[in-house]
JSON list of C-alpha atoms in Angstrom, two decimals:
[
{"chain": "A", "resi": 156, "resn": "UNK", "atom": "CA", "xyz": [-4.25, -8.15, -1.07]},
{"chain": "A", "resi": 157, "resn": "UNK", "atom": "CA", "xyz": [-8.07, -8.22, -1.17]},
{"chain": "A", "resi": 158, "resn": "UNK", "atom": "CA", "xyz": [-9.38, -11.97, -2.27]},
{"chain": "A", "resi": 159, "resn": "UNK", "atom": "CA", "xyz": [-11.56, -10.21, -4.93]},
{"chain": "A", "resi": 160, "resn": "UNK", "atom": "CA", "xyz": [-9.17, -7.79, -5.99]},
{"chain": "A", "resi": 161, "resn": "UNK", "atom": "CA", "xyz": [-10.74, -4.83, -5.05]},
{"chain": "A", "resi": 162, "resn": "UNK", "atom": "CA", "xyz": [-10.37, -1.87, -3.21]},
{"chain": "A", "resi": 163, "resn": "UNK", "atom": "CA", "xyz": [-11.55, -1.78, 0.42]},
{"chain": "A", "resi": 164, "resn": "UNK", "atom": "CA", "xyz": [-14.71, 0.33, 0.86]},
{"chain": "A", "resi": 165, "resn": "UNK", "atom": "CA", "xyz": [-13.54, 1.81, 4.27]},
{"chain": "A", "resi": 166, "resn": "UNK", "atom": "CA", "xyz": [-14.96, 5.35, 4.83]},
{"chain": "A", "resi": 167, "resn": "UNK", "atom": "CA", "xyz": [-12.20, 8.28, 3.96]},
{"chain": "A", "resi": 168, "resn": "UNK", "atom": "CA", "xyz": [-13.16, 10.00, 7.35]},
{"chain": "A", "resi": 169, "resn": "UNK", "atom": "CA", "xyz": [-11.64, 6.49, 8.97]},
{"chain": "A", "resi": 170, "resn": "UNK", "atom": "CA", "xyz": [-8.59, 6.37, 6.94]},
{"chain": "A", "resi": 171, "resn": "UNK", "atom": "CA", "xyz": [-6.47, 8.43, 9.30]},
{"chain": "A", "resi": 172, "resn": "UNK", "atom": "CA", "xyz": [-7.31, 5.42, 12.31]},
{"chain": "A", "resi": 173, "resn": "UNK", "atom": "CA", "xyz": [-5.27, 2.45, 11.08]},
{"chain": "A", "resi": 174, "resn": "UNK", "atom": "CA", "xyz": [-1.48, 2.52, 11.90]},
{"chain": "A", "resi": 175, "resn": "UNK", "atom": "CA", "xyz": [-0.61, 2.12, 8.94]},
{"chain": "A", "resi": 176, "resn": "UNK", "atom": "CA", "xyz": [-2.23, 5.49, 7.41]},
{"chain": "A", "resi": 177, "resn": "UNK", "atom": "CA", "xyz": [0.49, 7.04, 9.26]},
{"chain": "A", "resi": 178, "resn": "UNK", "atom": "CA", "xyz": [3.88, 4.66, 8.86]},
{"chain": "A", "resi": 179, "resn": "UNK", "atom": "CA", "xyz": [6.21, 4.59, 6.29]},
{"chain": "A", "resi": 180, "resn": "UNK", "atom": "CA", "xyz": [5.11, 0.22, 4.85]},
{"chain": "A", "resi": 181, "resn": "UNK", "atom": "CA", "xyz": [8.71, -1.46, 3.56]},
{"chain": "A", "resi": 182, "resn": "UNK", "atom": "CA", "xyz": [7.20, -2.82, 0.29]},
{"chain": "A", "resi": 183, "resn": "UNK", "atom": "CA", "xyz": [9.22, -5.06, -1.96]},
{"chain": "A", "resi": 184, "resn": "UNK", "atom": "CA", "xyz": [8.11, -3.99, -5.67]},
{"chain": "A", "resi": 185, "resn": "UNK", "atom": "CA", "xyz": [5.64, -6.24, -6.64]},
{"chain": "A", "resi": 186, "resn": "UNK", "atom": "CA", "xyz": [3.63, -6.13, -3.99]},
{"chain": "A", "resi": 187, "resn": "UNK", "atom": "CA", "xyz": [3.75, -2.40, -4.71]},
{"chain": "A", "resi": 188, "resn": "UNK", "atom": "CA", "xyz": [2.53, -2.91, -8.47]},
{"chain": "A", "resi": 189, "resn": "UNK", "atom": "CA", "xyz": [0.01, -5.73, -6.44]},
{"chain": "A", "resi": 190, "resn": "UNK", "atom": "CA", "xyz": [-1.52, -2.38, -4.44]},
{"chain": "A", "resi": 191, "resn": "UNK", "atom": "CA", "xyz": [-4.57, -0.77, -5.70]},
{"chain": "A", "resi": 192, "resn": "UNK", "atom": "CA", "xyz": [-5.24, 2.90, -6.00]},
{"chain": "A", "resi": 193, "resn": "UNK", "atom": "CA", "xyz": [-7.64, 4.93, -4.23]},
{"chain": "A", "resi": 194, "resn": "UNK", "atom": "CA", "xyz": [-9.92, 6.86, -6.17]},
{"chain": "A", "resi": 195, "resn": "UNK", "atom": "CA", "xyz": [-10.49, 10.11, -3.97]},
{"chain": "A", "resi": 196, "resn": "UNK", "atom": "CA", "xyz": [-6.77, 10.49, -2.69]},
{"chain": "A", "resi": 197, "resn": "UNK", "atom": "CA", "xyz": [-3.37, 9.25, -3.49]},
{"chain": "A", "resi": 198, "resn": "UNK", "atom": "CA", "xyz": [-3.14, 6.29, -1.14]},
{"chain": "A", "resi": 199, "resn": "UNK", "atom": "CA", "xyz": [-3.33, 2.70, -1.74]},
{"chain": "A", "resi": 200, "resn": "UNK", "atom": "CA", "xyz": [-4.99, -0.60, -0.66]},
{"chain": "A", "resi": 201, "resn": "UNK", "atom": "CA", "xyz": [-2.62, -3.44, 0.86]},
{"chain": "A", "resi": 202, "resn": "UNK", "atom": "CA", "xyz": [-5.29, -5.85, 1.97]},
{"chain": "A", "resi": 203, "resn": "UNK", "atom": "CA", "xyz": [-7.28, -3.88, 4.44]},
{"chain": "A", "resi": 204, "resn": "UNK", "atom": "CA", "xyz": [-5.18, -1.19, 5.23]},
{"chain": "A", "resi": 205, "resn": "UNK", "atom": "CA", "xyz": [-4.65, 1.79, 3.36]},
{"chain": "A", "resi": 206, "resn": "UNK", "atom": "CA", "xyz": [-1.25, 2.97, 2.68]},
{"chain": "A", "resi": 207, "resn": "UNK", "atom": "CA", "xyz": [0.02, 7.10, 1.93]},
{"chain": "A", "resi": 208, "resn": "UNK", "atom": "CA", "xyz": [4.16, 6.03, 2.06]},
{"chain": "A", "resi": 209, "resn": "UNK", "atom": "CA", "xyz": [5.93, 3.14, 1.46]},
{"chain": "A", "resi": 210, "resn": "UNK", "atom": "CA", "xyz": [10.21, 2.66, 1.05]},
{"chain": "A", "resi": 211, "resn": "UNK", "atom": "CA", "xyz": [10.66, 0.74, -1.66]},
{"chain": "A", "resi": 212, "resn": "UNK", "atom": "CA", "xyz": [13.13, -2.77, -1.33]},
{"chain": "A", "resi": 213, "resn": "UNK", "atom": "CA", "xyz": [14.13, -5.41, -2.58]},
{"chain": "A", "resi": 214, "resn": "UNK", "atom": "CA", "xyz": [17.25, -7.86, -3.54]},
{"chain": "A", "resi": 215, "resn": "UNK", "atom": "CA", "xyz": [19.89, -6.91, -6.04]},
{"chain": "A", "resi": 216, "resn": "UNK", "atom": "CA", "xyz": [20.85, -10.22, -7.63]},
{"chain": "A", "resi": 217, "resn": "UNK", "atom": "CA", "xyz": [23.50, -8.72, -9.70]},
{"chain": "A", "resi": 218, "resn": "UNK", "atom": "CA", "xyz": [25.58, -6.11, -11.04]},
{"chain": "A", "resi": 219, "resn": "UNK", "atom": "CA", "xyz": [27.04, -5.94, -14.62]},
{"chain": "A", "resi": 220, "resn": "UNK", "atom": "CA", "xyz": [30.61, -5.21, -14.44]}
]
């Protein structure tokens, strides 16, 4: 996450560049609700890279019976 809790300002025409832009990112679910939206596309901000598809996991500490 960025330090200042902003978005990145990286150019949308460089988006498509990092890795990540193109990978599915395993993100446990807070770090999810920790990402910050883009305002001119539906991707988010994890630190400095920008993020289009993530899998969701996590730990399932229980189950009610």
């Amino acid at each position: 996450m960025n330090i200042e809790n902003r978005p990145n300002t990286k150019p949308v025409s460089t988006w498509g560049l990092d890795p990540m832009f193109w990978t599915s990112a395993k993100l446990f679910v807070g770090d999810l609700h920790a990402a910050l939206p883009s305002d001119s596309a539906s991707v988010f901000f994890i630190g400095t890279h920008v993020v289009r598809t993530v899998q969701v996991v996590g730990i399932t500490p229980g189950r009610p019976n």
